[in-house]
mmCIF file of C-alpha atoms in Angstrom:
data_model
loop_
_atom_site.group_PDB
_atom_site.id
_atom_site.type_symbol
_atom_site.label_atom_id
_atom_site.label_comp_id
_atom_site.label_asym_id
_atom_site.label_seq_id
_atom_site.Cartn_x
_atom_site.Cartn_y
_atom_site.Cartn_z
ATOM 1 C CA MET A 1 111.080 67.896 105.711
ATOM 2 C CA ILE A 2 110.215 71.497 106.356
ATOM 3 C CA GLN A 3 108.829 70.816 109.096
ATOM 4 C CA ASN A 4 112.283 70.300 111.004
ATOM 5 C CA LEU A 5 113.327 73.345 110.507
ATOM 6 C CA PRO A 6 113.394 76.453 112.659
ATOM 7 C CA ARG A 7 110.565 78.336 112.357
ATOM 8 C CA ASP A 8 111.791 81.555 111.163
ATOM 9 C CA ILE A 9 114.102 79.648 108.430
ATOM 10 C CA ALA A 10 110.819 77.821 106.927
ATOM 11 C CA LEU A 11 109.452 81.256 106.864
ATOM 12 C CA ASP A 12 112.905 82.512 105.059
ATOM 13 C CA ILE A 13 112.157 79.761 102.410
ATOM 14 C CA LEU A 14 108.323 80.182 102.186
ATOM 15 C CA SER A 15 108.671 84.204 101.679
ATOM 16 C CA ARG A 16 111.138 83.564 98.617
ATOM 17 C CA LEU A 17 108.370 81.569 96.683
ATOM 18 C CA PRO A 18 106.186 83.756 94.547
ATOM 19 C CA ILE A 19 102.707 83.637 95.719
ATOM 20 C CA SER A 20 101.137 81.264 93.145
ATOM 21 C CA SER A 21 103.535 78.563 95.110
ATOM 22 C CA LEU A 22 101.695 79.729 98.202
ATOM 23 C CA ASP A 23 98.535 79.241 96.864
ATOM 24 C CA GLN A 24 99.716 75.757 96.314
ATOM 25 C CA ILE A 25 101.800 74.329 99.106
ATOM 26 C CA GLN A 26 98.821 75.122 102.205
ATOM 27 C CA TYR A 27 96.990 71.939 100.165
ATOM 28 C CA VAL A 28 100.169 69.686 101.317
ATOM 29 C CA CYS A 29 99.711 69.265 104.936
ATOM 30 C CA LYS A 30 98.662 71.118 108.074
ATOM 31 C CA THR A 31 102.409 72.141 109.007
ATOM 32 C CA TRP A 32 102.619 73.911 105.770
ATOM 33 C CA TYR A 33 99.145 75.161 106.191
ATOM 34 C CA GLY A 34 99.292 76.830 108.935
ATOM 35 C CA LEU A 35 103.219 78.620 107.462
ATOM 36 C CA THR A 36 101.327 80.271 105.312
ATOM 37 C CA ARG A 37 99.076 81.174 107.556
ATOM 38 C CA ASP A 38 101.299 82.940 110.464
ATOM 39 C CA ARG A 39 101.328 86.463 110.598
ATOM 40 C CA SER A 40 105.095 86.940 109.662
ATOM 41 C CA LEU A 41 105.365 85.489 106.477
ATOM 42 C CA PRO A 42 103.646 89.142 104.637
ATOM 43 C CA ILE A 43 106.532 91.006 106.921
ATOM 44 C CA VAL A 44 109.141 88.678 105.471
ATOM 45 C CA PHE A 45 107.857 88.214 101.805
ATOM 46 C CA ASN A 46 107.474 91.912 101.598
ATOM 47 C CA ALA A 47 110.805 92.075 102.715
ATOM 48 C CA HIS A 48 111.967 90.044 99.698
ATOM 49 C CA ALA A 49 109.782 92.020 97.553
ATOM 50 C CA SER A 50 112.414 95.029 96.015
ATOM 51 C CA ASN A 51 114.678 91.531 95.375
ATOM 52 C CA ARG A 52 112.857 90.226 92.952
ATOM 53 C CA ASN A 53 111.521 91.499 89.226
ATOM 54 C CA PRO A 54 108.299 93.005 88.837
ATOM 55 C CA GLY A 55 105.464 90.712 87.428
ATOM 56 C CA LEU A 56 103.090 92.235 85.536
ATOM 57 C CA ILE A 57 99.387 93.352 85.250
ATOM 58 C CA LEU A 58 98.231 93.619 81.897
ATOM 59 C CA HIS A 59 95.076 95.739 81.437
ATOM 60 C CA SER A 60 93.424 94.107 77.865
ATOM 61 C CA ASP A 61 90.426 97.410 76.744
ATOM 62 C CA CYS A 62 88.858 96.082 74.136
ATOM 63 C CA LEU A 63 85.722 96.508 73.199
ATOM 64 C CA LYS A 64 83.701 94.041 75.768
ATOM 65 C CA GLN A 65 86.687 92.640 76.288
ATOM 66 C CA ASN A 66 87.722 94.257 79.370
ATOM 67 C CA LYS A 67 90.235 91.665 81.201
ATOM 68 C CA LEU A 68 92.824 91.797 83.671
ATOM 69 C CA TYR A 69 95.936 89.653 83.812
ATOM 70 C CA PHE A 70 98.594 88.518 85.697
ATOM 71 C CA LEU A 71 102.321 87.552 84.030
ATOM 72 C CA GLU A 72 104.701 85.860 86.429
ATOM 73 C CA ASN A 73 108.092 86.767 86.136
ATOM 74 C CA SER A 74 109.827 83.621 86.268
ATOM 75 C CA ASP A 75 113.212 85.151 87.064
ATOM 76 C CA GLY A 76 115.219 82.917 84.913
ATOM 77 C CA ALA A 77 117.869 84.260 82.773
ATOM 78 C CA ASP A 78 116.768 82.813 80.103
ATOM 79 C CA GLN A 79 112.943 82.123 80.820
ATOM 80 C CA CYS A 80 111.969 85.970 81.508
ATOM 81 C CA TYR A 81 108.392 86.062 81.513
ATOM 82 C CA SER A 82 107.537 82.796 80.048
ATOM 83 C CA ASN A 83 104.892 81.712 82.544
ATOM 84 C CA LYS A 84 101.509 81.980 81.067
ATOM 85 C CA VAL A 85 98.954 84.630 81.739
ATOM 86 C CA ARG A 86 96.275 84.274 84.170
ATOM 87 C CA ARG A 87 93.565 85.769 84.486
ATOM 88 C CA ILE A 88 92.656 88.005 87.224
ATOM 89 C CA ASP A 89 89.007 88.696 88.939
ATOM 90 C CA ALA A 90 88.498 92.662 88.525
ATOM 91 C CA LYS A 91 85.763 92.376 90.903
ATOM 92 C CA LEU A 92 84.848 96.238 90.370
ATOM 93 C CA LYS A 93 81.092 96.825 89.388
ATOM 94 C CA SER A 94 81.229 98.951 86.313
ATOM 95 C CA PHE A 95 78.166 100.711 85.112
ATOM 96 C CA ILE A 96 79.489 100.436 81.677
ATOM 97 C CA ASN A 97 81.519 97.338 82.484
ATOM 98 C CA GLU A 98 85.030 99.578 81.506
ATOM 99 C CA TYR A 99 87.637 100.745 83.880
ATOM 100 C CA GLN A 100 90.924 101.758 83.941
ATOM 101 C CA ILE A 101 94.210 101.029 86.691
ATOM 102 C CA VAL A 102 95.101 103.556 88.247
ATOM 103 C CA GLY A 103 98.141 102.215 90.559
ATOM 104 C CA SER A 104 100.227 99.410 91.548
ATOM 105 C CA CYS A 105 101.553 99.441 94.603
ATOM 106 C CA ASN A 106 102.669 97.911 97.407
ATOM 107 C CA GLY A 107 101.393 94.372 96.016
ATOM 108 C CA LEU A 108 97.773 96.304 95.402
ATOM 109 C CA ILE A 109 96.166 98.333 92.610
ATOM 110 C CA CYS A 110 93.913 100.779 92.287
ATOM 111 C CA LEU A 111 91.248 100.578 89.374
ATOM 112 C CA ALA A 112 87.959 103.177 88.698
ATOM 113 C CA ASP A 113 85.092 102.606 86.126
ATOM 114 C CA ALA A 114 86.506 104.687 83.411
ATOM 115 C CA LEU A 115 83.531 106.901 82.282
ATOM 116 C CA TYR A 116 82.117 108.379 85.621
ATOM 117 C CA PHE A 117 85.744 107.356 88.211
ATOM 118 C CA ASN A 118 82.843 106.042 90.551
ATOM 119 C CA PRO A 119 83.152 103.223 92.146
ATOM 120 C CA MET A 120 86.290 102.890 92.408
ATOM 121 C CA ILE A 121 88.264 99.823 94.360
ATOM 122 C CA VAL A 122 91.951 98.869 96.394
ATOM 123 C CA CYS A 123 92.897 95.216 95.856
ATOM 124 C CA ASN A 124 95.378 92.613 95.802
ATOM 125 C CA PRO A 125 94.680 90.673 93.016
ATOM 126 C CA LEU A 126 96.348 88.045 93.675
ATOM 127 C CA THR A 127 94.599 87.493 97.397
ATOM 128 C CA GLY A 128 91.505 88.726 96.703
ATOM 129 C CA ASN A 129 91.019 91.196 99.197
ATOM 130 C CA VAL A 130 88.774 94.395 98.490
ATOM 131 C CA ILE A 131 88.273 97.353 99.590
ATOM 132 C CA GLU A 132 85.557 99.371 98.246
ATOM 133 C CA LEU A 133 86.330 103.456 98.493
ATOM 134 C CA PRO A 134 83.387 105.412 99.262
ATOM 135 C CA LYS A 135 81.865 107.831 96.726
ATOM 136 C CA ALA A 136 83.597 111.411 95.045
ATOM 137 C CA ASN A 137 81.317 113.745 94.181
ATOM 138 C CA GLU A 138 80.596 113.375 89.946
ATOM 139 C CA TYR A 139 81.304 116.642 88.187
ATOM 140 C CA PRO A 140 79.531 117.002 84.258
ATOM 141 C CA ARG A 141 81.926 117.885 81.032
ATOM 142 C CA ARG A 142 85.221 116.536 83.222
ATOM 143 C CA GLU A 143 88.325 115.966 83.244
ATOM 144 C CA VAL A 144 90.452 113.828 85.286
ATOM 145 C CA ALA A 145 93.633 113.258 86.297
ATOM 146 C CA LEU A 146 94.213 110.468 89.472
ATOM 147 C CA GLY A 147 96.821 108.682 91.291
ATOM 148 C CA PHE A 148 97.428 106.018 94.231
ATOM 149 C CA GLY A 149 100.399 105.400 96.402
ATOM 150 C CA TYR A 150 101.456 104.856 99.572
ATOM 151 C CA HIS A 151 104.108 107.249 102.283
ATOM 152 C CA PRO A 152 106.365 105.044 104.152
ATOM 153 C CA THR A 153 106.730 107.796 106.544
ATOM 154 C CA THR A 154 103.237 107.690 107.411
ATOM 155 C CA LYS A 155 102.438 104.560 106.229
ATOM 156 C CA GLU A 156 99.466 105.815 104.590
ATOM 157 C CA TYR A 157 97.592 104.784 101.523
ATOM 158 C CA LYS A 158 96.247 107.447 99.026
ATOM 159 C CA VAL A 159 93.858 107.568 96.439
ATOM 160 C CA VAL A 160 93.932 111.097 94.461
ATOM 161 C CA ARG A 161 91.924 113.070 91.953
ATOM 162 C CA LEU A 162 92.363 116.136 90.604
ATOM 163 C CA LEU A 163 88.641 117.184 88.361
ATOM 164 C CA TYR A 164 89.019 119.873 86.046
ATOM 165 C CA SER A 165 84.972 120.876 86.059
ATOM 166 C CA VAL A 166 84.015 122.656 82.264
ATOM 167 C CA ASN A 167 81.242 125.331 82.191
ATOM 168 C CA ILE A 168 80.436 126.837 79.074
ATOM 169 C CA HIS A 169 79.028 130.423 79.229
ATOM 170 C CA HIS A 170 77.944 132.886 76.479
ATOM 171 C CA GLY A 171 79.981 130.614 74.204
ATOM 172 C CA ILE A 172 83.049 130.992 76.402
ATOM 173 C CA TRP A 173 84.788 128.412 77.648
ATOM 174 C CA SER A 174 85.946 128.352 81.571
ATOM 175 C CA MET A 175 87.270 125.484 83.807
ATOM 176 C CA LYS A 176 87.587 124.968 87.180
ATOM 177 C CA SER A 177 89.938 122.077 88.974
ATOM 178 C CA ASP A 178 88.853 120.805 92.128
ATOM 179 C CA PHE A 179 91.614 118.226 94.211
ATOM 180 C CA GLN A 180 90.823 115.367 96.210
ATOM 181 C CA VAL A 181 92.039 113.234 98.610
ATOM 182 C CA LEU A 182 91.440 109.698 100.210
ATOM 183 C CA THR A 183 93.250 107.704 103.612
ATOM 184 C CA LEU A 184 92.709 104.715 102.723
ATOM 185 C CA GLY A 185 90.755 103.822 106.560
ATOM 186 C CA THR A 186 88.892 106.485 106.321
ATOM 187 C CA LYS A 187 85.145 107.667 104.742
ATOM 188 C CA THR A 188 85.236 111.132 102.768
ATOM 189 C CA TRP A 189 87.418 112.469 100.841
ATOM 190 C CA ARG A 190 88.672 114.973 101.220
ATOM 191 C CA ARG A 191 89.243 118.713 99.014
ATOM 192 C CA LEU A 192 92.451 120.079 99.293
ATOM 193 C CA GLU A 193 93.480 123.811 97.456
ATOM 194 C CA SER A 194 92.936 123.586 93.671
ATOM 195 C CA LEU A 195 96.296 123.287 91.301
ATOM 196 C CA PRO A 196 96.075 126.154 88.409
ATOM 197 C CA LEU A 197 97.670 123.705 86.160
ATOM 198 C CA SER A 198 95.697 121.514 83.896
ATOM 199 C CA LEU A 199 98.217 117.457 84.437
ATOM 200 C CA ASP A 200 98.021 115.068 82.005
ATOM 201 C CA GLN A 201 94.863 112.888 82.281
ATOM 202 C CA ASN A 202 96.684 109.298 82.317
ATOM 203 C CA PRO A 203 96.825 108.357 85.722
ATOM 204 C CA SER A 204 100.491 108.818 87.976
ATOM 205 C CA LYS A 205 102.495 106.074 87.115
ATOM 206 C CA ALA A 206 105.950 107.467 88.809
ATOM 207 C CA LEU A 207 105.496 106.823 92.576
ATOM 208 C CA LEU A 208 109.047 107.350 94.226
ATOM 209 C CA ASN A 209 109.977 108.721 97.306
ATOM 210 C CA GLY A 210 106.422 109.096 98.261
ATOM 211 C CA ALA A 211 105.600 111.410 96.107
ATOM 212 C CA LEU A 212 102.932 110.708 92.997
ATOM 213 C CA HIS A 213 103.981 112.610 89.607
ATOM 214 C CA TRP A 214 102.380 113.999 86.803
ATOM 215 C CA VAL A 215 103.551 115.893 83.931
ATOM 216 C CA THR A 216 101.533 119.212 82.932
ATOM 217 C CA ALA A 217 99.089 118.612 79.770
ATOM 218 C CA ARG A 218 99.709 121.317 77.131
ATOM 219 C CA ASN A 219 95.364 121.484 75.259
ATOM 220 C CA LYS A 220 94.211 123.084 73.336
ATOM 221 C CA THR A 221 91.381 123.496 75.517
ATOM 222 C CA THR A 222 92.817 124.440 78.722
ATOM 223 C CA CYS A 223 92.043 127.418 80.732
ATOM 224 C CA PHE A 224 95.334 127.550 82.350
ATOM 225 C CA PRO A 225 97.990 129.759 82.101
ATOM 226 C CA GLY A 226 101.613 128.228 82.903
ATOM 227 C CA PRO A 227 104.752 128.132 80.125
ATOM 228 C CA GLY A 228 105.062 124.166 78.544
ATOM 229 C CA LEU A 229 105.314 121.142 80.011
ATOM 230 C CA LYS A 230 106.263 120.702 83.389
ATOM 231 C CA ILE A 231 106.748 117.567 85.839
ATOM 232 C CA ILE A 232 104.708 118.120 88.896
ATOM 233 C CA SER A 233 104.620 115.763 92.214
ATOM 234 C CA PHE A 234 102.576 115.893 95.089
ATOM 235 C CA ASP A 235 103.508 114.729 98.215
ATOM 236 C CA LEU A 236 101.133 111.893 99.758
ATOM 237 C CA ALA A 237 102.533 113.080 103.900
ATOM 238 C CA ASN A 238 102.117 116.822 104.161
ATOM 239 C CA GLU A 239 100.111 116.838 100.839
ATOM 240 C CA THR A 240 101.780 119.536 98.925
ATOM 241 C CA PHE A 241 102.389 120.107 95.093
ATOM 242 C CA ARG A 242 106.026 120.547 94.199
ATOM 243 C CA GLU A 243 107.288 121.682 90.880
ATOM 244 C CA ILE A 244 110.860 118.898 89.224
ATOM 245 C CA PRO A 245 112.917 120.353 87.565
ATOM 246 C CA LEU A 246 113.004 118.821 83.704
ATOM 247 C CA PRO A 247 115.459 117.351 81.972
ATOM 248 C CA SER A 248 117.296 119.154 79.182
ATOM 249 C CA CYS A 249 116.683 116.881 76.901
ATOM 250 C CA GLY A 250 115.874 119.061 74.076
ATOM 251 C CA SER A 251 111.774 120.144 72.998
ATOM 252 C CA LEU A 252 109.355 118.480 74.847
ATOM 253 C CA ASP A 253 105.678 117.795 74.573
ATOM 254 C CA VAL A 254 103.108 116.249 76.813
ATOM 255 C CA CYS A 255 102.497 113.197 73.780
ATOM 256 C CA ASN A 256 106.177 112.226 73.606
ATOM 257 C CA PHE A 257 107.258 112.220 77.258
ATOM 258 C CA GLU A 258 106.514 109.507 79.450
ATOM 259 C CA LEU A 259 107.369 109.503 84.128
ATOM 260 C CA VAL A 260 108.458 106.429 84.843
ATOM 261 C CA VAL A 261 110.441 104.536 87.841
ATOM 262 C CA LEU A 262 113.158 102.720 86.641
ATOM 263 C CA GLY A 263 116.286 101.372 89.250
ATOM 264 C CA GLN A 264 114.815 103.707 92.487
ATOM 265 C CA CYS A 265 115.019 106.617 89.765
ATOM 266 C CA LEU A 266 112.324 109.206 88.289
ATOM 267 C CA SER A 267 113.215 109.055 84.841
ATOM 268 C CA ALA A 268 111.538 110.477 81.551
ATOM 269 C CA ALA A 269 110.781 108.211 78.077
ATOM 270 C CA VAL A 270 111.262 110.595 75.126
ATOM 271 C CA CYS A 271 110.291 108.676 72.513
ATOM 272 C CA HIS A 272 111.523 111.076 68.754
ATOM 273 C CA SER A 273 110.483 110.987 65.636
ATOM 274 C CA ASP A 274 112.828 108.752 63.654
ATOM 275 C CA GLY A 275 111.184 105.735 66.153
ATOM 276 C CA SER A 276 114.120 105.900 68.796
ATOM 277 C CA THR A 277 113.826 106.595 71.987
ATOM 278 C CA GLU A 278 115.684 108.514 74.957
ATOM 279 C CA ILE A 279 115.682 107.162 78.827
ATOM 280 C CA TRP A 280 116.850 110.227 81.181
ATOM 281 C CA ARG A 281 116.864 109.152 84.472
ATOM 282 C CA MET A 282 117.020 111.804 88.045
ATOM 283 C CA LYS A 283 120.968 110.272 89.753
ATOM 284 C CA GLU A 284 119.746 112.387 93.062
ATOM 285 C CA TYR A 285 115.754 113.513 93.560
ATOM 286 C CA GLY A 286 114.902 117.290 92.959
ATOM 287 C CA VAL A 287 118.029 118.364 91.141
ATOM 288 C CA LYS A 288 118.220 118.935 87.350
ATOM 289 C CA GLU A 289 122.137 118.917 86.643
ATOM 290 C CA SER A 290 121.136 115.110 88.395
ATOM 291 C CA TRP A 291 119.506 114.501 84.989
ATOM 292 C CA ILE A 292 121.292 111.535 83.099
ATOM 293 C CA LYS A 293 120.799 110.607 80.102
ATOM 294 C CA ASP A 294 120.956 106.632 80.126
ATOM 295 C CA TYR A 295 120.398 105.096 77.504
ATOM 296 C CA VAL A 296 119.293 105.678 73.317
ATOM 297 C CA ILE A 297 117.243 102.665 72.842
ATOM 298 C CA ARG A 298 117.210 102.497 68.633
ATOM 299 C CA ALA A 299 114.205 101.899 66.394
ATOM 300 C CA TYR A 300 113.048 98.585 66.117
ATOM 301 C CA MET A 301 109.907 96.699 65.075
ATOM 302 C CA PRO A 302 109.154 93.036 66.660
ATOM 303 C CA ILE A 303 108.707 90.200 64.824
ATOM 304 C CA SER A 304 105.545 88.827 66.340
ATOM 305 C CA LEU A 305 103.749 91.763 65.395
ATOM 306 C CA ASN A 306 100.911 91.548 63.247
ATOM 307 C CA PRO A 307 101.263 92.686 59.630
ATOM 308 C CA THR A 308 98.336 95.240 60.439
ATOM 309 C CA ALA A 309 99.755 96.366 63.949
ATOM 310 C CA ALA A 310 103.830 96.347 62.388
ATOM 311 C CA SER A 311 102.296 98.559 59.241
ATOM 312 C CA ALA A 312 100.848 101.157 61.343
ATOM 313 C CA LEU A 313 104.686 100.831 63.178
ATOM 314 C CA MET A 314 106.447 101.651 59.702
ATOM 315 C CA TYR A 315 104.420 104.664 59.622
ATOM 316 C CA ALA A 316 102.914 106.078 63.220
ATOM 317 C CA ARG A 317 104.021 108.607 64.837
ATOM 318 C CA PRO A 318 105.938 108.290 67.806
ATOM 319 C CA TRP A 319 104.654 111.216 69.319
ATOM 320 C CA LYS A 320 100.618 110.691 68.892
ATOM 321 C CA LYS A 321 99.463 110.192 72.519
ATOM 322 C CA SER A 322 97.294 107.281 72.784
ATOM 323 C CA THR A 323 95.122 106.526 75.921
ATOM 324 C CA GLU A 324 97.084 104.491 78.361
ATOM 325 C CA SER A 325 100.888 105.174 76.860
ATOM 326 C CA LYS A 326 102.451 108.366 75.192
ATOM 327 C CA GLY A 327 103.590 105.944 72.276
ATOM 328 C CA VAL A 328 104.426 103.511 70.291
ATOM 329 C CA VAL A 329 107.252 102.332 72.718
ATOM 330 C CA GLN A 330 106.684 102.011 76.467
ATOM 331 C CA VAL A 331 109.353 101.681 78.682
ATOM 332 C CA VAL A 332 108.367 99.368 81.549
ATOM 333 C CA CYS A 333 110.462 98.489 83.452
ATOM 334 C CA ILE A 334 114.327 97.773 84.148
ATOM 335 C CA LEU A 335 114.928 93.665 85.362
ATOM 336 C CA LYS A 336 117.775 93.330 88.175
ATOM 337 C CA ASN A 337 120.119 92.230 85.243
ATOM 338 C CA GLY A 338 119.891 95.477 83.886
ATOM 339 C CA VAL A 339 117.844 95.074 80.897
ATOM 340 C CA ILE A 340 115.435 96.795 79.829
ATOM 341 C CA LEU A 341 111.385 95.701 79.353
ATOM 342 C CA LEU A 342 109.578 97.477 76.221
ATOM 343 C CA GLN A 343 106.547 97.349 75.023
ATOM 344 C CA TYR A 344 105.184 97.699 71.280
ATOM 345 C CA MET A 345 101.989 98.585 69.920
ATOM 346 C CA LYS A 346 100.506 97.314 73.327
ATOM 347 C CA GLY A 347 101.063 93.620 72.030
ATOM 348 C CA ALA A 348 104.534 92.822 71.712
ATOM 349 C CA PHE A 349 107.117 92.724 74.379
ATOM 350 C CA VAL A 350 110.020 93.012 73.656
ATOM 351 C CA LEU A 351 113.731 92.406 75.793
ATOM 352 C CA TYR A 352 116.606 95.534 75.060
ATOM 353 C CA ASN A 353 119.998 94.687 76.693
ATOM 354 C CA PRO A 354 121.538 98.187 76.638
ATOM 355 C CA VAL A 355 125.132 96.808 76.986
ATOM 356 C CA ASN A 356 125.467 95.229 73.717
ATOM 357 C CA LYS A 357 122.358 97.375 72.410
ATOM 358 C CA GLU A 358 120.704 93.673 71.211
ATOM 359 C CA PHE A 359 116.511 93.023 71.153
ATOM 360 C CA LYS A 360 115.239 89.816 72.356
ATOM 361 C CA ASP A 361 111.262 89.542 71.432
ATOM 362 C CA LEU A 362 109.133 87.411 74.091
ATOM 363 C CA VAL A 363 106.585 84.926 72.840
ATOM 364 C CA ILE A 364 104.312 84.258 76.000
ATOM 365 C CA PRO A 365 101.866 81.868 75.540
ATOM 366 C CA GLY A 366 98.308 83.437 75.760
ATOM 367 C CA LEU A 367 98.576 87.167 76.243
ATOM 368 C CA PRO A 368 95.676 89.069 74.869
ATOM 369 C CA LYS A 369 95.817 90.793 71.439
ATOM 370 C CA TRP A 370 95.875 94.220 72.745
ATOM 371 C CA PHE A 371 96.611 95.266 75.908
ATOM 372 C CA CYS A 372 97.937 97.854 78.479
ATOM 373 C CA THR A 373 101.048 97.137 80.678
ATOM 374 C CA ILE A 374 102.285 98.135 84.292
ATOM 375 C CA ALA A 375 105.382 96.886 86.501
ATOM 376 C CA HIS A 376 103.420 95.061 89.708
ATOM 377 C CA VAL A 377 105.308 93.626 92.455
ATOM 378 C CA GLU A 378 103.202 90.494 94.341
ATOM 379 C CA SER A 379 102.892 91.349 98.441
ATOM 380 C CA LEU A 380 100.980 89.587 100.231
ATOM 381 C CA SER A 381 98.426 91.990 102.629
ATOM 382 C CA PHE A 382 98.685 93.147 105.732
ATOM 383 C CA ASP A 383 95.647 92.335 107.789
ATOM 384 C CA GLU A 384 95.594 96.134 109.298
ATOM 385 C CA ILE A 385 94.887 97.323 106.198
ATOM 386 C CA TRP A 386 91.752 95.341 105.196
ATOM 387 C CA ARG A 387 90.567 95.818 109.258
ATOM 388 C CA ASN A 388 90.394 100.295 108.772
#
């Protein structure tokens, strides 16, 4: 029947299906196969991306179990994230078989070797397209802040690395920063002016308005001056840094403060010692007075946590920093219906309804026991990206 429809209508119908369905229907008949190969389909498909709830990339980084998974959102009101997780081939040849997610953008993810941060790749995990990035300079005793993003004006994807090399001379520590940028499609990393601040080593999860955002690190070993915590943005078009005003939410520290984009707003999730979480959103980008405390989420213990994890949650310090997420609770995303998806202790998903303030534990088959999560909007790759 679909062959009797105008081609643009048929493509619009297919563009509303998840990528996993497109992978299956291409084998139905020649007509459907031809539609899935139409060069207009990625454009139409990606145009609907903002109307979908995001999928989830799960990174299980347990010892000898470094694996990626994808969890598709079923978009059903009562069946949110009810599908079984799918294993993803990371396609990264890491020296120690350990890698980390640098970022997710427009259906692409960037992965880096967890020890040396070389090699690095950018891939579409659902279509299998992969770009291996040129190797960058390595430094001994270095700390690295990473980011991956896209600017809609320049239509360029960029990967950034801010490295801190540590030198010890006669017992005196000194630290030198080196900022590097790679534009996808080019063959060399470019050095930019160094930033006299130490950024949080966790990769930037907040890409908004073509800019990456980090918080500054407060570490006893840092050699850079500067009062307290700051939010720093890096514009991917003009390649400049900018300080973003903080919300007025009291005393802050990098260990209890995490940036995320919620509802197209730069947001800050602040964990408190009593286990509660505040979510502040900047309604007008760059304007300090536009920070609003939108949500206060009380302490909660998911029933799906095993007894050991539940016991740890009871006595855990929510402000204690971990490798990927700052505390016990991670704010993953806000769904189309206004419900907030939370992750507890790197293992349990919970939906929080801010209207009735109720929690709902999600039971998802096939989840790994220990994993980090990033929201991931599915996309069909543009051929031009991979040709470049």
